[in-house]
Amino acid sequence: MIGPALIASATLTGLVASVLLFRGYLRRDNGYVTVITPLIGVTAGLLVVALGYLTYQFVVTDYTNAYVWNNTANYIPLLYRITGVYAGNEGSVLLWAALAAVVAFWAAVRRGIASPDAKLVQGLTVGIVTYFAAMLFFDSPFTAITEEFPEMGEGAAPLDGTGLNPLLIDPYMAIHPPVMFIAYALLTMPFAIAVAHFISTIRGNGGLFSDWIGSITRWLRISWFFLTAAIVLGSLWSYRVLGWGGIWAWDPVETAVLIPWIFLTATLHAVMNYRSRSTYGTLAPAMTATTFALVIYATAIVRSGVFRSVHSFADGGIGFALLVLLAVTTILGVCLPFGYWLLREPAEPAEESQPWLTRANLLHLAVLGIGLLGFVSVWGLSFPVLNSYITGMEVEVTGDYYNLWSYPIVLAMLLLLGFYMDYDVEGRRRALLSLGVFTTATVLAAVVAPTDSWLLATSDTNDALFYQLIGSASVLSLLPPAAYVCLTVINRTLEYVHGSPSRNYQFKQVGVAMVHIGFVILVISVAFSYLFTAQSSVIIADSEQEAALDDSGVHDVPDSSYAVEVTDYREYQRPDDPDIRNVAFSVDEVTARGDSIHETVQPVYGTVTEVNQGEGATIVQLDDSQIWLGVVGDGQADVDVSEGDQVVGVGYVMWEYLPELSQTDAVVVTDPADIGTVTNPPASLDQTRVQGSAVGLTVYDDGERLASGEAGQERYLQQGGMEVRNVFVDRGLTHDTYVIAAVDEGTASLTIRQIPLMNLMRGSTGVLLAGMLVIILFDPAYGLVRTWSRRTEQPITTETPSDD
Amino acid sequence: MTPRKILTIVLVITALGIGYYSMNTASVLSDESYTYHGDTTWKTDVDTAMETAVAEDKPVLVYFWTTWCTYCEDYNKNAYVDPDVNDRLDDFVLLAVNLDDSSPEAKDLQQRYNANYPPQHVAITPDGELLVEINGYAETNSFIAYLDEAQSKWESR
């Protein structure tokens, strides 16, 4: 009852707070203003406590909660019990709601809610939180197991859960979703501010974007930081766990999360360039509002089951609620700005003969280019669905579609970035000259391909012209623009850092350089890594025998410099030491539950203290108690139990079954197949969840011992026999060695992959994230760490000092 | 018209162009009665496939696949364009089952041959008797070996 009460109270306080906020905004009064912030705090507190309580239920495996029962099991270690909290829809919505509520409370405390604008912004944010809370009220993660399965009987509680999707049992998975939801929760604030801006503008109150630009920039940057981290963590997870797909496979769900990321990146560039009356007066707030709508779109895709994918663990229907939210956020975040732009935006003063080459125009081109990149992903995801609805024909969108369309756009964007950085410090003439040089170099490099593996795609003559053209370009074409960006960014940073007395400004420039260089290196390493991954296979037919030998043979892997030796072979199962108490009741527990489990099927164990062999039944007393096991049906006479045996049986619990026997409270009526000993329980009580097989391997490269480790597979019996590969990854300086094994009755089929540049990829994402962190902290205008001079000289600026 | 407006219009036209071009050149994966993988054409209707197998006295190769499975793309790229593979496939009636398909016949096949992840192949007789099972991705050489094994089992039946 605690869980539903917490959710209900949070919905109620959230609702009251948002109603009061909207009332205050519409009537322009400050009535109740003193209670609103505490109310938001209470809402946030209740949701956090609810999340904590759900986590607690998972940790202690409280299976009276159906959601816990559905998403964990006794054999799962503590860390992954916590993963279970957000393994399903209800739990992840609770996590999102709790985080969004904390963000709303933080903003209310820091900025206050005295002004009408602040009331509107807070009203929208708290409104979204309340909506989530209401969703949880109707689709609760706290539904009692007896409510979901009334046939279990009132007091019943399962002794073991059904388990967690094996793909989620991984350390990266334990942190990837929370990081993602932090990003999503943080985006609520910019969305609310941007929507409030349009409402306020349309109502003739002048808008609030320019007053809140500091807050918006900070929220957007911090969300970008977390969203990037979440995508990186997700990629590492799919690299390690799935065993198929690698770090990026253009799975619909991966594409879906990339869309808000690309859009957020474009939004950040637009917001940087925002000037209230002239540049981006409409576009920057519009993009800010749209980003959150895209987040809801991404979530709807992940949860809807419209696009089946590797992530199909998440399906099962989002229900109506998320679709309504998608509609609302689309109306507020996309249609409202678009309508304003179409109907109300004041005409810009027409200035003929504006120069083409200005920083503002270059940035505008960057925003558009990133937007175009986002469009490629949105379209790739959406058109197959549209097409199959319209024509009934299913078309294929492979990784090649995304890669080949994105490639020229990325090249153009890199050249543009280099040009912008160069133009900024070197002036028009020189910048145009170097752009020409590097563009030529790019085009020339595109035709230089030492071997076929340098080509972007293996195109055949059936492919469309564009795919053939881009597909036959060489990956070398990435290097000139990459070098161009690195050189110009470093040059510009040195110039700016050198000429500025402000330490914060210098830090920010270094941060900007890190983000852009990190991104460029990431692009290069991903492209080269994918094209130069080499793979070969070998089958070792009698690996089990080989493992037993002291000096087993070394097998050359065909078409590669690798050789492998099998050093170990094992088959195992989990839990490895099952305890009958995990799945069956003692007689005391049956007695304690009493009448409530009358006529339900329950497992019971105990020591036999008396055996009565009758004609139609064999009756066995357990632990000298009032609880008996009654074996009926064919073969009951052959059941071999004697006093002192420890037995376990599954059957219908019948109270007052034999009223004539005074020492009998209940008989558990079972049949011969459902009774066994504690060490050899009947099949229905078999606790084996995971059957695994693994081979220990030593991998040699050119005769040198490279690494040793274990690879294998696990079969999850109670998850439809789902198989998960445990890959063996050896991280080397220049490349990873990655071994996938399929082990079947002693035969090991090994696939060995050599994946280059993984460390460069890991390093570049580190630089990218660190760079953004530096910008978040030290930006002289909106950084979290204020400059010394700013604090002492000029506390009065366009924004209030505490405006998060 | 300011430069920014012109740039915007150019980019919007580019986006529309990308959309139109890619939609028209996307390779067809399936239509009403077939799905296409590499150079091969597979029936999608279980009953038709079984009837054809009886009529032509051929074994059936069932391919369990999905649109999102990367190893299925590897099959398309490596196996289903290989002339040796295609030669052997001529001796089978080909039936592809999309694991995301929720029709009862597809679900039934999926359950009967315990195919719960893509890609998997089973070679069966027209009465449904299992000849060979290929779980997961097989390199083209061993894929051919599996097909040969199925064919010899079929002949020595």
Tab-separated table of C-alpha atoms in Angstrom, chain A residues 243-245 249 251-252 279-280 308-310 312 348 351-352 354-356 360-361 364-365 368-369 372 375-376 379 383 387 392-396 398-399 401 405 409 458 464-467 535 537 715 720-723 725 740 753, chain B residues 1-9 11 14-32 35-36 39 65 67-71 73-74 76-77 98-100 114 116-119 135-137 139 142:
chain	number	residue	atom	x	y	z
A	243	GLY	CA	27.668	-10.035	-29.494
A	244	TRP	CA	25.893	-8.871	-32.589
A	245	GLY	CA	25.854	-5.399	-33.992
A	249	ALA	CA	24.370	-0.881	-35.869
A	251	ASP	CA	19.177	-0.334	-34.911
A	252	PRO	CA	15.908	1.671	-34.862
A	279	THR	CA	19.267	36.528	-35.361
A	280	TYR	CA	17.314	33.423	-34.460
A	308	ARG	CA	11.039	-4.126	-33.534
A	309	SER	CA	14.698	-4.192	-32.780
A	310	VAL	CA	17.424	-5.729	-30.676
A	312	SER	CA	12.611	-5.554	-28.127
A	348	GLU	CA	12.528	41.398	-40.716
A	351	GLU	CA	18.093	44.735	-46.227
A	352	GLU	CA	19.169	44.161	-49.742
A	354	GLN	CA	23.655	41.648	-47.328
A	355	PRO	CA	27.101	40.142	-47.471
A	356	TRP	CA	27.204	36.362	-47.825
A	360	ALA	CA	26.322	34.524	-38.575
A	361	ASN	CA	25.672	33.049	-41.997
A	364	HIS	CA	23.423	29.337	-39.806
A	365	LEU	CA	24.770	26.953	-42.397
A	368	LEU	CA	21.077	23.760	-41.164
A	369	GLY	CA	23.711	21.148	-41.974
A	372	LEU	CA	19.998	17.896	-42.446
A	375	PHE	CA	16.714	14.599	-41.167
A	376	VAL	CA	18.610	11.644	-42.694
A	379	TRP	CA	13.620	9.865	-42.574
A	383	PHE	CA	9.788	6.172	-44.412
A	387	ASN	CA	5.824	3.108	-47.196
A	392	GLY	CA	2.085	-2.721	-48.415
A	393	MET	CA	5.614	-3.137	-49.667
A	394	GLU	CA	8.404	-3.442	-47.179
A	395	VAL	CA	11.608	-1.700	-48.144
A	396	GLU	CA	14.971	-2.179	-46.624
A	398	THR	CA	20.277	-0.775	-43.997
A	399	GLY	CA	23.225	0.835	-42.323
A	401	TYR	CA	21.511	4.269	-46.186
A	405	TRP	CA	23.888	9.850	-46.900
A	409	ILE	CA	27.078	15.845	-45.109
A	458	THR	CA	30.803	-2.786	-51.163
A	464	ALA	CA	21.299	3.258	-57.064
A	465	LEU	CA	23.746	5.641	-58.650
A	466	PHE	CA	24.232	7.759	-55.543
A	467	TYR	CA	25.056	4.755	-53.373
A	535	GLN	CA	37.168	-11.353	-38.949
A	537	SER	CA	36.581	-18.230	-37.845
A	715	ARG	CA	21.088	-20.094	-22.197
A	720	GLY	CA	12.260	-18.819	-23.694
A	721	GLY	CA	15.705	-20.374	-23.938
A	722	MET	CA	17.224	-17.048	-24.952
A	723	GLU	CA	20.923	-17.254	-25.650
A	725	ARG	CA	27.091	-14.761	-25.903
A	740	ILE	CA	32.804	-14.858	-29.922
A	753	ARG	CA	37.673	-10.209	-34.753
B	1	MET	CA	15.881	37.556	-49.723
B	2	THR	CA	18.683	37.459	-47.232
B	3	PRO	CA	21.536	34.984	-47.630
B	4	ARG	CA	20.224	33.066	-44.610
B	5	LYS	CA	16.809	32.626	-46.205
B	6	ILE	CA	18.341	31.465	-49.469
B	7	LEU	CA	20.564	28.988	-47.609
B	8	THR	CA	17.556	27.685	-45.704
B	9	ILE	CA	15.551	27.152	-48.869
B	11	LEU	CA	18.896	23.046	-47.595
B	14	THR	CA	18.205	19.179	-50.491
B	15	ALA	CA	16.370	17.411	-47.681
B	16	LEU	CA	13.336	16.840	-49.869
B	17	GLY	CA	15.623	15.548	-52.605
B	18	ILE	CA	17.292	13.107	-50.212
B	19	GLY	CA	13.890	11.953	-49.040
B	20	TYR	CA	12.511	11.407	-52.522
B	21	TYR	CA	15.627	9.772	-53.927
B	22	SER	CA	16.199	7.395	-51.013
B	23	MET	CA	12.583	6.314	-50.891
B	24	ASN	CA	12.609	5.495	-54.601
B	25	THR	CA	15.886	3.658	-54.608
B	26	ALA	CA	15.465	1.658	-51.415
B	27	SER	CA	15.689	-2.021	-52.186
B	28	VAL	CA	12.452	-3.913	-51.796
B	29	LEU	CA	12.605	-6.360	-48.934
B	30	SER	CA	9.257	-7.924	-49.362
B	31	ASP	CA	6.013	-7.574	-51.236
B	32	GLU	CA	2.847	-9.537	-50.941
B	35	THR	CA	10.881	-11.511	-49.408
B	36	TYR	CA	14.219	-10.800	-51.019
B	39	ASP	CA	20.041	-12.479	-54.904
B	65	TRP	CA	15.161	-13.519	-39.902
B	67	THR	CA	14.950	-6.539	-40.429
B	68	TRP	CA	17.154	-5.465	-37.554
B	69	CYS	CA	19.489	-8.441	-37.362
B	70	THR	CA	22.991	-7.584	-38.472
B	71	TYR	CA	23.969	-11.203	-39.074
B	73	GLU	CA	22.762	-8.573	-43.424
B	74	ASP	CA	25.931	-10.653	-43.372
B	76	ASN	CA	22.720	-11.125	-47.614
B	77	LYS	CA	26.190	-9.805	-48.263
B	98	ASN	CA	10.147	-12.849	-40.258
B	99	LEU	CA	10.431	-13.404	-36.502
B	100	ASP	CA	8.532	-10.172	-35.975
B	114	ASN	CA	12.560	-23.466	-31.332
B	116	ASN	CA	13.820	-17.633	-30.870
B	117	TYR	CA	16.491	-15.341	-32.244
B	118	PRO	CA	17.623	-14.394	-35.730
B	119	PRO	CA	19.181	-15.684	-37.877
B	135	ASN	CA	21.723	-21.686	-35.426
B	136	GLY	CA	23.079	-18.195	-35.806
B	137	TYR	CA	25.417	-17.066	-38.536
B	139	GLU	CA	30.347	-18.651	-42.679
B	142	SER	CA	30.044	-24.151	-43.490
